[in-house]
CSV table of C-alpha atoms in Angstrom, one decimal:
chain,number,residue,atom,x,y,z
T,1,UNK,CA,100.1,82.8,118.5
T,2,UNK,CA,98.4,79.8,119.6
T,3,UNK,CA,99.6,77.3,118.6
T,4,UNK,CA,96.4,76.9,115.8
T,5,UNK,CA,97.6,80.7,114.4
T,6,UNK,CA,101.4,79.2,114.0
T,7,UNK,CA,100.0,76.3,112.4
T,8,UNK,CA,98.0,78.1,109.9
T,9,UNK,CA,100.3,80.9,108.6
T,10,UNK,CA,103.1,77.7,107.9
T,11,UNK,CA,100.7,76.7,106.3
T,12,UNK,CA,99.5,79.5,103.9
T,13,UNK,CA,103.2,80.1,102.7
T,14,UNK,CA,105.4,78.7,99.8
T,15,UNK,CA,109.2,78.2,100.1
T,16,UNK,CA,110.7,77.8,97.4
T,17,UNK,CA,114.9,76.3,97.2
T,18,UNK,CA,117.3,76.2,95.7
T,19,UNK,CA,120.0,73.7,95.9
T,20,UNK,CA,123.8,74.6,95.1
T,21,UNK,CA,126.9,72.0,95.2
T,22,UNK,CA,127.2,68.8,95.7
T,23,UNK,CA,124.9,65.6,96.7
T,24,UNK,CA,126.2,65.9,100.1
T,25,UNK,CA,124.2,69.7,100.3
T,26,UNK,CA,121.5,68.1,98.4
T,27,UNK,CA,120.4,65.8,100.7
T,28,UNK,CA,120.7,68.4,103.8
T,29,UNK,CA,118.0,71.1,101.1
T,30,UNK,CA,115.6,67.7,101.1
T,31,UNK,CA,116.8,67.5,104.9
T,32,UNK,CA,115.2,70.8,105.5
T,33,UNK,CA,111.9,70.7,103.0
T,34,UNK,CA,111.2,67.4,104.5
T,35,UNK,CA,111.3,69.3,107.9
T,36,UNK,CA,108.9,72.2,106.6
T,37,UNK,CA,106.5,70.5,104.9
T,38,UNK,CA,105.9,68.5,108.4
T,39,UNK,CA,105.1,71.9,109.5
T,40,UNK,CA,102.6,73.1,107.4
T,41,UNK,CA,105.0,74.9,104.7
T,42,UNK,CA,104.2,73.9,100.7
T,43,UNK,CA,107.2,73.4,98.2
T,44,UNK,CA,107.1,75.5,94.9
T,45,UNK,CA,109.4,75.1,91.7
T,46,UNK,CA,108.6,78.8,91.5
T,47,UNK,CA,110.7,81.2,93.1
T,48,UNK,CA,107.9,84.0,91.8
T,49,UNK,CA,104.6,81.8,93.9
T,50,UNK,CA,107.0,81.9,97.5
T,51,UNK,CA,107.2,84.0,100.2
T,52,UNK,CA,110.6,82.4,101.1
T,53,UNK,CA,113.5,81.4,98.9
T,54,UNK,CA,116.6,79.0,100.5
T,55,UNK,CA,119.7,79.4,99.2
T,56,UNK,CA,121.1,76.7,100.2
T,57,UNK,CA,125.2,77.4,99.3
T,58,UNK,CA,128.4,75.5,98.3
T,59,UNK,CA,131.7,77.3,99.2
T,60,UNK,CA,134.1,74.1,98.2
T,61,UNK,CA,136.1,76.6,95.1
T,62,UNK,CA,136.0,80.2,93.4
T,63,UNK,CA,133.6,79.0,90.7
T,64,UNK,CA,131.6,77.8,94.0
T,65,UNK,CA,131.1,81.0,95.8
T,66,UNK,CA,130.8,82.8,92.4
T,67,UNK,CA,127.6,80.4,91.3
T,68,UNK,CA,126.3,81.1,95.1
T,69,UNK,CA,126.9,85.0,95.4
T,70,UNK,CA,125.2,85.2,91.4
T,71,UNK,CA,122.4,83.1,93.2
T,72,UNK,CA,121.6,84.7,96.3
T,73,UNK,CA,121.9,88.3,94.5
T,74,UNK,CA,119.3,87.0,91.8
T,75,UNK,CA,116.3,85.9,93.7
T,76,UNK,CA,116.9,89.2,95.5
T,77,UNK,CA,115.7,90.5,93.0
T,78,UNK,CA,111.7,89.2,94.1
T,79,UNK,CA,112.8,91.3,96.8
T,80,UNK,CA,113.0,94.2,95.6
T,81,UNK,CA,109.9,93.6,93.4
T,82,UNK,CA,107.8,93.2,96.7
T,83,UNK,CA,107.3,89.6,95.6
T,84,UNK,CA,109.4,87.6,98.6
T,85,UNK,CA,109.1,88.2,102.3
T,86,UNK,CA,111.9,86.3,103.4
T,87,UNK,CA,115.4,85.2,101.8
T,88,UNK,CA,117.8,82.7,103.5
T,89,UNK,CA,121.6,82.1,102.6
T,90,UNK,CA,122.0,78.7,104.0
T,91,UNK,CA,125.0,76.1,103.5
T,92,UNK,CA,128.5,75.8,102.8
T,93,UNK,CA,129.9,79.0,102.5
T,94,UNK,CA,127.3,80.6,105.0
T,95,UNK,CA,129.0,78.9,107.7
T,96,UNK,CA,132.9,79.7,105.7
T,97,UNK,CA,132.1,83.3,105.9
T,98,UNK,CA,129.4,84.1,108.2
T,99,UNK,CA,130.9,87.7,108.8
T,100,UNK,CA,131.8,88.6,105.3
T,101,UNK,CA,128.4,87.9,103.9
T,102,UNK,CA,126.0,88.9,106.4
T,103,UNK,CA,127.8,92.3,106.0
T,104,UNK,CA,128.5,92.2,102.0
T,105,UNK,CA,124.4,90.8,101.7
T,106,UNK,CA,122.6,93.1,103.3
T,107,UNK,CA,119.4,91.4,101.3
T,108,UNK,CA,119.1,88.4,102.9
T,109,UNK,CA,116.9,88.0,106.2
T,110,UNK,CA,118.7,85.2,107.8
T,111,UNK,CA,121.6,83.3,107.7
T,112,UNK,CA,121.7,79.6,108.7
T,113,UNK,CA,125.4,77.9,109.0
T,114,UNK,CA,126.0,73.7,108.5
T,115,UNK,CA,125.8,73.3,112.2
T,116,UNK,CA,121.7,75.0,112.1
T,117,UNK,CA,119.7,73.8,108.7
T,118,UNK,CA,118.2,70.9,110.7
T,119,UNK,CA,116.2,74.0,112.8
T,120,UNK,CA,115.2,75.5,109.3
T,121,UNK,CA,111.2,75.7,110.9
T,122,UNK,CA,112.2,76.7,114.3
T,123,UNK,CA,114.3,80.2,112.6
T,124,UNK,CA,111.2,80.7,110.3
T,125,UNK,CA,108.5,80.7,112.2
T,126,UNK,CA,110.9,83.1,115.3
T,127,UNK,CA,111.8,85.3,112.2
T,128,UNK,CA,107.9,86.0,110.8
T,129,UNK,CA,107.1,86.3,114.7
T,130,UNK,CA,109.1,89.3,114.7
T,131,UNK,CA,112.2,87.7,116.0
T,132,UNK,CA,114.9,90.4,115.0
T,133,UNK,CA,117.9,87.5,114.9
T,134,UNK,CA,119.6,86.9,111.3
T,135,UNK,CA,122.4,84.3,112.3
T,136,UNK,CA,122.1,81.0,113.1
T,137,UNK,CA,125.3,80.1,112.9
T,138,UNK,CA,126.9,76.6,115.8
T,139,UNK,CA,129.5,73.7,115.2
T,140,UNK,CA,128.9,71.9,111.6
T,141,UNK,CA,128.2,68.4,114.4
T,142,UNK,CA,124.9,67.6,113.1
T,143,UNK,CA,124.7,63.7,112.9
T,144,UNK,CA,121.3,63.3,110.8
T,145,UNK,CA,119.0,60.1,112.6
T,146,UNK,CA,116.8,57.6,110.0
T,147,UNK,CA,114.0,59.3,112.0
T,148,UNK,CA,115.1,62.8,110.6
T,149,UNK,CA,112.0,64.7,108.3
T,150,UNK,CA,113.4,64.7,104.4
T,151,UNK,CA,111.8,64.5,101.1
T,152,UNK,CA,113.3,62.6,98.3
T,153,UNK,CA,113.9,65.5,95.2
T,154,UNK,CA,115.4,62.7,92.8
T,155,UNK,CA,112.9,61.4,91.0
T,156,UNK,CA,111.2,57.8,92.7
T,157,UNK,CA,113.4,55.1,91.5
T,158,UNK,CA,116.9,56.3,92.9
T,159,UNK,CA,118.2,58.4,96.2
T,160,UNK,CA,121.3,59.6,97.2
T,161,UNK,CA,122.0,58.2,101.1
T,162,UNK,CA,124.6,60.3,103.6
T,163,UNK,CA,126.3,58.1,105.6
T,164,UNK,CA,128.9,60.5,107.6
T,165,UNK,CA,129.3,64.4,107.1
T,166,UNK,CA,132.5,66.0,108.0
T,167,UNK,CA,136.2,64.7,106.6
T,168,UNK,CA,138.6,62.6,107.8
T,169,UNK,CA,141.2,64.1,105.3
T,170,UNK,CA,143.3,66.7,105.8
T,171,UNK,CA,144.6,67.4,102.1
T,172,UNK,CA,146.5,70.6,101.6
T,173,UNK,CA,143.8,72.0,99.2
T,174,UNK,CA,140.4,71.1,100.5
T,175,UNK,CA,138.2,73.6,103.1
T,176,UNK,CA,135.5,71.1,103.6
T,177,UNK,CA,137.3,70.1,107.4
T,178,UNK,CA,137.0,73.6,107.6
T,179,UNK,CA,133.8,73.9,106.4
T,180,UNK,CA,132.2,70.5,107.6
T,181,UNK,CA,134.2,69.8,110.3
T,182,UNK,CA,136.0,66.3,111.6
T,183,UNK,CA,134.5,63.0,110.7
T,184,UNK,CA,131.4,61.3,111.6
T,185,UNK,CA,129.6,58.2,110.8
T,186,UNK,CA,126.1,57.7,111.2
T,187,UNK,CA,125.8,54.3,113.1
T,188,UNK,CA,125.4,51.5,110.2
T,189,UNK,CA,121.7,50.3,112.1
T,190,UNK,CA,120.8,54.4,111.3
T,191,UNK,CA,122.4,54.4,107.8
T,192,UNK,CA,120.3,49.9,106.6
T,193,UNK,CA,117.1,51.8,108.2
T,194,UNK,CA,116.8,54.6,105.9
T,195,UNK,CA,118.0,52.9,103.4
T,196,UNK,CA,114.6,50.3,104.2
T,197,UNK,CA,112.6,53.4,104.6
T,198,UNK,CA,114.4,54.3,100.7
T,199,UNK,CA,113.5,51.6,99.4
T,200,UNK,CA,109.8,51.4,100.6
T,201,UNK,CA,108.8,54.6,98.8
T,202,UNK,CA,110.2,52.7,95.3
T,203,UNK,CA,113.6,53.5,95.6
T,204,UNK,CA,115.7,51.3,93.7
T,205,UNK,CA,119.0,52.6,93.1
T,206,UNK,CA,120.6,53.8,96.0
T,207,UNK,CA,123.8,56.3,95.3
T,208,UNK,CA,125.7,56.1,99.0
T,209,UNK,CA,127.2,59.4,99.7
T,210,UNK,CA,130.6,61.0,102.0
T,211,UNK,CA,133.3,62.8,101.6
T,212,UNK,CA,135.2,59.6,101.3
T,213,UNK,CA,133.4,55.9,101.5
T,214,UNK,CA,136.3,53.9,102.9
T,215,UNK,CA,136.6,56.2,106.0
T,216,UNK,CA,133.9,55.0,107.0
T,217,UNK,CA,133.4,54.0,110.7
T,218,UNK,CA,136.7,55.2,112.0
T,219,UNK,CA,135.8,57.4,114.6
T,220,UNK,CA,133.2,55.3,115.7
T,221,UNK,CA,136.0,52.3,116.0
T,222,UNK,CA,137.9,54.8,117.6
T,223,UNK,CA,135.6,55.4,120.9
T,224,UNK,CA,134.3,52.2,120.9
T,225,UNK,CA,136.6,48.5,119.8
T,226,UNK,CA,133.6,46.6,119.7
T,227,UNK,CA,132.0,49.1,116.3
T,228,UNK,CA,130.5,47.3,113.8
T,229,UNK,CA,130.7,49.7,111.3
T,230,UNK,CA,133.4,49.8,108.6
T,231,UNK,CA,133.2,49.8,104.8
T,232,UNK,CA,132.9,46.2,104.2
T,233,UNK,CA,130.5,45.7,106.8
T,234,UNK,CA,128.1,48.8,105.3
T,235,UNK,CA,128.3,47.0,101.9
T,236,UNK,CA,127.0,43.7,103.1
T,237,UNK,CA,124.0,45.4,104.9
T,238,UNK,CA,123.0,47.5,102.4
T,239,UNK,CA,122.9,44.8,99.6
T,240,UNK,CA,121.4,42.7,102.3
T,241,UNK,CA,118.1,45.6,101.9
T,242,UNK,CA,115.0,44.8,100.2
T,243,UNK,CA,114.3,46.5,96.8
T,244,UNK,CA,117.1,48.0,95.9
T,245,UNK,CA,119.0,46.6,92.6
T,246,UNK,CA,121.6,49.0,92.2
T,247,UNK,CA,123.8,50.3,94.7
T,248,UNK,CA,126.2,53.2,93.7
T,249,UNK,CA,129.0,54.2,95.7
T,250,UNK,CA,130.9,58.1,94.9
T,251,UNK,CA,133.7,59.0,96.4
T,252,UNK,CA,136.2,55.9,96.8
T,253,UNK,CA,139.9,57.1,98.1
T,254,UNK,CA,142.6,55.0,96.9
T,255,UNK,CA,144.3,54.4,99.7
T,256,UNK,CA,141.3,52.2,101.6
T,257,UNK,CA,139.9,50.2,98.5
T,258,UNK,CA,140.9,46.5,99.9
T,259,UNK,CA,140.8,43.4,98.0
T,260,UNK,CA,137.8,42.7,100.8
T,261,UNK,CA,135.7,45.3,99.5
T,262,UNK,CA,136.5,44.2,95.4
T,263,UNK,CA,135.7,41.1,95.6
T,264,UNK,CA,132.6,42.5,97.6
T,265,UNK,CA,131.5,44.9,94.7
T,266,UNK,CA,132.8,41.9,92.2
T,267,UNK,CA,130.6,39.0,93.1
T,268,UNK,CA,127.3,40.4,94.1
T,269,UNK,CA,125.4,42.0,91.3
T,270,UNK,CA,123.8,44.9,93.2
T,271,UNK,CA,126.6,46.9,93.8
T,272,UNK,CA,127.4,48.8,90.4
T,273,UNK,CA,131.5,48.1,88.9
T,274,UNK,CA,131.6,51.9,89.3
T,275,UNK,CA,134.7,53.6,90.9
T,276,UNK,CA,134.8,56.6,91.6
T,277,UNK,CA,138.1,57.6,92.7
T,278,UNK,CA,139.7,61.0,93.1
T,279,UNK,CA,143.5,60.1,92.3
T,280,UNK,CA,144.5,64.9,92.3
T,281,UNK,CA,147.8,64.1,90.7
T,282,UNK,CA,149.5,61.7,89.7
T,283,UNK,CA,153.0,62.8,90.6
T,284,UNK,CA,154.7,61.9,94.0
T,285,UNK,CA,156.1,65.6,94.9
T,286,UNK,CA,153.0,66.6,93.9
T,287,UNK,CA,150.7,63.5,96.2
T,288,UNK,CA,153.2,64.1,99.2
T,289,UNK,CA,153.0,68.7,98.6
T,290,UNK,CA,149.0,67.7,98.7
T,291,UNK,CA,148.7,66.2,101.5
T,292,UNK,CA,148.0,62.9,99.8
T,293,UNK,CA,148.6,59.7,101.8
T,294,UNK,CA,149.8,57.8,99.1
T,295,UNK,CA,152.5,57.1,95.9
T,296,UNK,CA,151.9,57.0,92.3
T,297,UNK,CA,152.8,53.4,92.5
T,298,UNK,CA,150.6,52.1,95.3
T,299,UNK,CA,147.6,54.0,93.1
T,300,UNK,CA,149.2,52.5,90.5
T,301,UNK,CA,149.0,48.6,92.3
T,302,UNK,CA,145.0,49.5,93.4
T,303,UNK,CA,143.7,50.6,89.4
T,304,UNK,CA,145.7,47.3,88.4
T,305,UNK,CA,143.7,45.2,91.5
T,306,UNK,CA,140.7,47.6,90.6
T,307,UNK,CA,140.9,46.1,86.8
T,308,UNK,CA,141.9,42.6,87.0
T,309,UNK,CA,139.5,41.7,89.0
T,310,UNK,CA,136.6,43.5,87.5
T,311,UNK,CA,137.6,44.0,83.6
T,312,UNK,CA,134.5,45.5,82.8
T,313,UNK,CA,134.9,48.4,86.4
T,314,UNK,CA,134.0,51.9,85.3
T,315,UNK,CA,136.7,54.0,86.6
T,316,UNK,CA,136.0,57.8,87.1
T,317,UNK,CA,138.5,60.3,88.5
T,318,UNK,CA,139.1,63.8,89.2
T,319,UNK,CA,142.5,65.4,88.9
T,320,UNK,CA,143.9,69.1,90.3
T,321,UNK,CA,146.0,71.6,88.0
T,322,UNK,CA,148.0,74.6,88.6
T,323,UNK,CA,148.5,73.5,92.3
T,324,UNK,CA,151.1,75.3,93.7
T,325,UNK,CA,155.1,74.4,92.9
T,326,UNK,CA,153.4,72.3,89.9
T,327,UNK,CA,156.1,72.3,87.0
T,328,UNK,CA,155.7,71.1,83.5
T,329,UNK,CA,157.2,68.4,83.8
T,330,UNK,CA,155.0,67.7,86.4
T,331,UNK,CA,151.7,68.1,84.9
T,332,UNK,CA,152.9,66.5,81.3
T,333,UNK,CA,153.2,63.6,83.9
T,334,UNK,CA,149.7,63.4,84.9
T,335,UNK,CA,148.8,64.3,80.7
T,336,UNK,CA,151.1,60.6,79.9
T,337,UNK,CA,149.0,58.6,83.4
T,338,UNK,CA,145.9,59.6,81.8
T,339,UNK,CA,146.6,58.7,78.2
T,340,UNK,CA,148.4,55.4,79.6
T,341,UNK,CA,145.5,54.2,81.9
T,342,UNK,CA,142.8,55.3,79.6
T,343,UNK,CA,140.3,56.2,82.6
T,344,UNK,CA,136.4,56.2,81.8
T,345,UNK,CA,135.7,59.3,83.3
T,346,UNK,CA,137.8,62.1,84.5
T,347,UNK,CA,137.3,65.5,86.1
T,348,UNK,CA,139.5,68.6,86.0
T,349,UNK,CA,139.9,71.5,88.3
T,350,UNK,CA,142.1,74.5,88.3
T,351,UNK,CA,143.4,75.2,91.4
T,352,UNK,CA,142.0,78.6,93.7
T,353,UNK,CA,144.2,79.3,96.8
T,354,UNK,CA,141.5,78.6,99.5
T,355,UNK,CA,141.4,80.4,102.7
T,356,UNK,CA,143.0,78.7,106.1
T,357,UNK,CA,144.3,75.8,104.1
T,358,UNK,CA,147.7,74.9,103.6
T,359,UNK,CA,148.0,75.0,99.8
T,360,UNK,CA,146.4,78.9,99.4
T,361,UNK,CA,149.2,79.5,102.2
T,362,UNK,CA,152.4,78.8,99.9
T,363,UNK,CA,154.3,81.4,98.4
T,364,UNK,CA,154.7,79.2,95.0
T,365,UNK,CA,150.8,80.1,93.3
T,366,UNK,CA,150.8,80.1,89.8
T,367,UNK,CA,149.8,82.6,87.2
T,368,UNK,CA,145.8,81.7,85.9
T,369,UNK,CA,146.5,81.1,82.0
T,370,UNK,CA,148.8,78.3,83.1
T,371,UNK,CA,146.7,76.8,85.4
T,372,UNK,CA,143.8,77.9,82.1
T,373,UNK,CA,146.5,76.0,79.7
T,374,UNK,CA,146.8,72.8,81.4
T,375,UNK,CA,143.3,72.2,82.0
T,376,UNK,CA,142.9,72.8,78.4
T,377,UNK,CA,145.3,70.6,77.5
T,378,UNK,CA,144.0,67.9,79.8
T,379,UNK,CA,140.7,68.1,78.6
T,380,UNK,CA,141.7,67.6,75.3
T,381,UNK,CA,143.8,64.5,76.1
T,382,UNK,CA,140.3,62.8,77.5
T,383,UNK,CA,138.3,63.6,75.5
T,384,UNK,CA,139.8,62.2,72.7
T,385,UNK,CA,140.0,58.9,75.2
T,386,UNK,CA,136.3,59.4,76.3
T,387,UNK,CA,135.5,60.0,72.2
T,388,UNK,CA,137.0,56.1,71.9
T,389,UNK,CA,135.8,54.2,74.9
T,390,UNK,CA,131.9,54.8,74.1
T,391,UNK,CA,132.4,53.9,70.4
T,392,UNK,CA,134.3,50.1,72.0
T,393,UNK,CA,130.2,49.9,73.5
T,394,UNK,CA,128.9,50.2,70.0
T,395,UNK,CA,127.0,46.5,70.2
T,396,UNK,CA,127.1,46.1,73.9
T,397,UNK,CA,123.6,45.0,75.4
T,398,UNK,CA,123.6,47.5,79.0
T,399,UNK,CA,121.5,47.4,82.3
T,400,UNK,CA,119.4,51.1,81.6
T,401,UNK,CA,117.3,52.6,83.9
T,402,UNK,CA,114.7,54.8,82.4
T,403,UNK,CA,114.7,58.5,83.3
T,404,UNK,CA,112.4,59.5,81.5
T,405,UNK,CA,111.5,61.5,78.0
T,406,UNK,CA,114.9,63.0,76.6
T,407,UNK,CA,115.6,66.5,77.6
T,408,UNK,CA,117.3,67.0,74.1
T,409,UNK,CA,114.1,66.1,72.5
T,410,UNK,CA,110.6,64.1,73.5
T,411,UNK,CA,111.1,62.0,70.7
T,412,UNK,CA,113.8,60.1,72.8
T,413,UNK,CA,113.4,58.4,76.0
T,414,UNK,CA,116.3,59.1,78.3
T,415,UNK,CA,117.6,56.7,80.8
T,416,UNK,CA,121.8,55.9,82.0
T,417,UNK,CA,123.7,52.6,82.3
T,418,UNK,CA,124.8,51.6,85.7
T,419,UNK,CA,128.3,53.0,84.5
T,420,UNK,CA,126.6,56.2,84.3
T,421,UNK,CA,125.7,58.1,87.8
T,422,UNK,CA,123.1,60.8,87.5
T,423,UNK,CA,124.1,65.5,86.9
T,424,UNK,CA,127.9,64.1,86.5
T,425,UNK,CA,128.2,61.5,83.4
T,426,UNK,CA,126.2,61.4,80.3
T,427,UNK,CA,123.2,59.5,79.3
T,428,UNK,CA,121.6,56.7,77.3
T,429,UNK,CA,119.4,57.7,75.0
T,430,UNK,CA,116.5,54.9,74.0
T,431,UNK,CA,115.0,55.3,70.0
T,432,UNK,CA,113.7,52.3,69.7
T,433,UNK,CA,110.9,50.5,72.5
T,434,UNK,CA,108.4,51.5,75.3
T,435,UNK,CA,109.4,51.5,78.8
T,436,UNK,CA,108.1,53.4,81.9
T,437,UNK,CA,110.2,56.0,84.1
T,438,UNK,CA,112.1,53.6,86.7
T,439,UNK,CA,112.2,50.4,84.5
T,440,UNK,CA,115.2,48.5,84.0
T,441,UNK,CA,115.3,47.5,80.8
T,442,UNK,CA,118.1,46.2,78.0
T,443,UNK,CA,119.7,47.9,76.0
T,444,UNK,CA,121.8,47.6,72.7
T,445,UNK,CA,123.8,50.1,72.0
T,446,UNK,CA,123.6,51.1,68.4
T,447,UNK,CA,125.9,54.4,68.4
T,448,UNK,CA,127.7,57.4,71.0
T,449,UNK,CA,128.7,60.4,71.0
T,450,UNK,CA,131.5,62.2,72.8
T,451,UNK,CA,129.9,61.7,76.5
T,452,UNK,CA,125.9,59.7,75.7
T,453,UNK,CA,125.1,56.7,74.1
T,454,UNK,CA,121.9,56.2,71.9
T,455,UNK,CA,120.6,52.4,71.4
T,456,UNK,CA,117.3,50.4,70.9
T,457,UNK,CA,115.5,48.5,74.3
T,458,UNK,CA,116.1,44.7,73.8
T,459,UNK,CA,112.5,42.7,74.4
T,460,UNK,CA,112.4,40.4,77.0
T,461,UNK,CA,111.9,36.7,75.4
């Protein structure tokens, strides 16, 4: 097949993507989308039209794994119906369970791991030409460049900006280092160049993602004492990117939050005063067992520093219940802590033992009934706090970025304040006033629900 034939064949092919899991996985999907579009493939939102379906899987916890398998099996029905030529299983689940997936999912044509997804165009080309190889795995050492083809799948006014791969931490419950490898930071110039490209494309809100923002550049500085990559220097450089109006940081572990970082966020209006800070537990014995690198006292010190310097800061956190050996007393300590701290947002995971992790090998595993009961108790405490925190915002005037018509009714506009991250927090429903998608408008909050706010646009003077 010559080059002309190859181009023609790819231009006649339609591909449908299903991206599961976290925003970091979504960026990988966007790279695959951009790569294939650059080779003439048409991306379709309708799986029934596609020649190829690519499921970018998540393998983080048991629920994520189950969702990934369920999605693959659902898409495989299209093959049985004769509509689909290629079913590709990519991403974290594939990387983690290479042999098991290949054996257990004969419905799939190709298996592409986290170290090979960037070569999706070459892999598909060879497969369509008749190559028999089904598995494509490598060490997860690929690091995105600013020149990497990528198609932003978010609304035009926002985009995720991934600044690193892998993780420096070795938490006892987490399999991410096994899947994604060690920390690999992109150079600051690389990150800033991509931020400028996104801004030139109309992006107003940058959502900076990594496994831990506060570890950014550690690996580069270890290799080279003259490396400029630090979290604070990256923040300073991002703030200088023209066109960007909001910068949201996701996943700041408390052991890396510094006074200098807080001052930068406090003193520059571009930074959303939003701290997504996974704590996982608060009992010192459990924190040590989880291999978390802070004590309860140190965590309290960081929370106090943030709230003293930025009283209106939004703090979102996550906890794990049911970790091996967790006693009722230790669990009650979490409930007491949440009641005292009154976090704006709290997520909760029921511990699931992961293969080849220290937590998964511990003997004192808890039963599912105990995990479920503790999860329900924690969420009940937080829901009551959330309702109260939401009510307190009635009468406030917030900056809101308009996202379009409400998902509930076309009679309302929907947006997000700087206090709300997309897909994980609530929204602001606008019942009075007009604005275009991507506009940042002033909205007076008139009512609240458990997670969402309701308000009206304040006319500009």
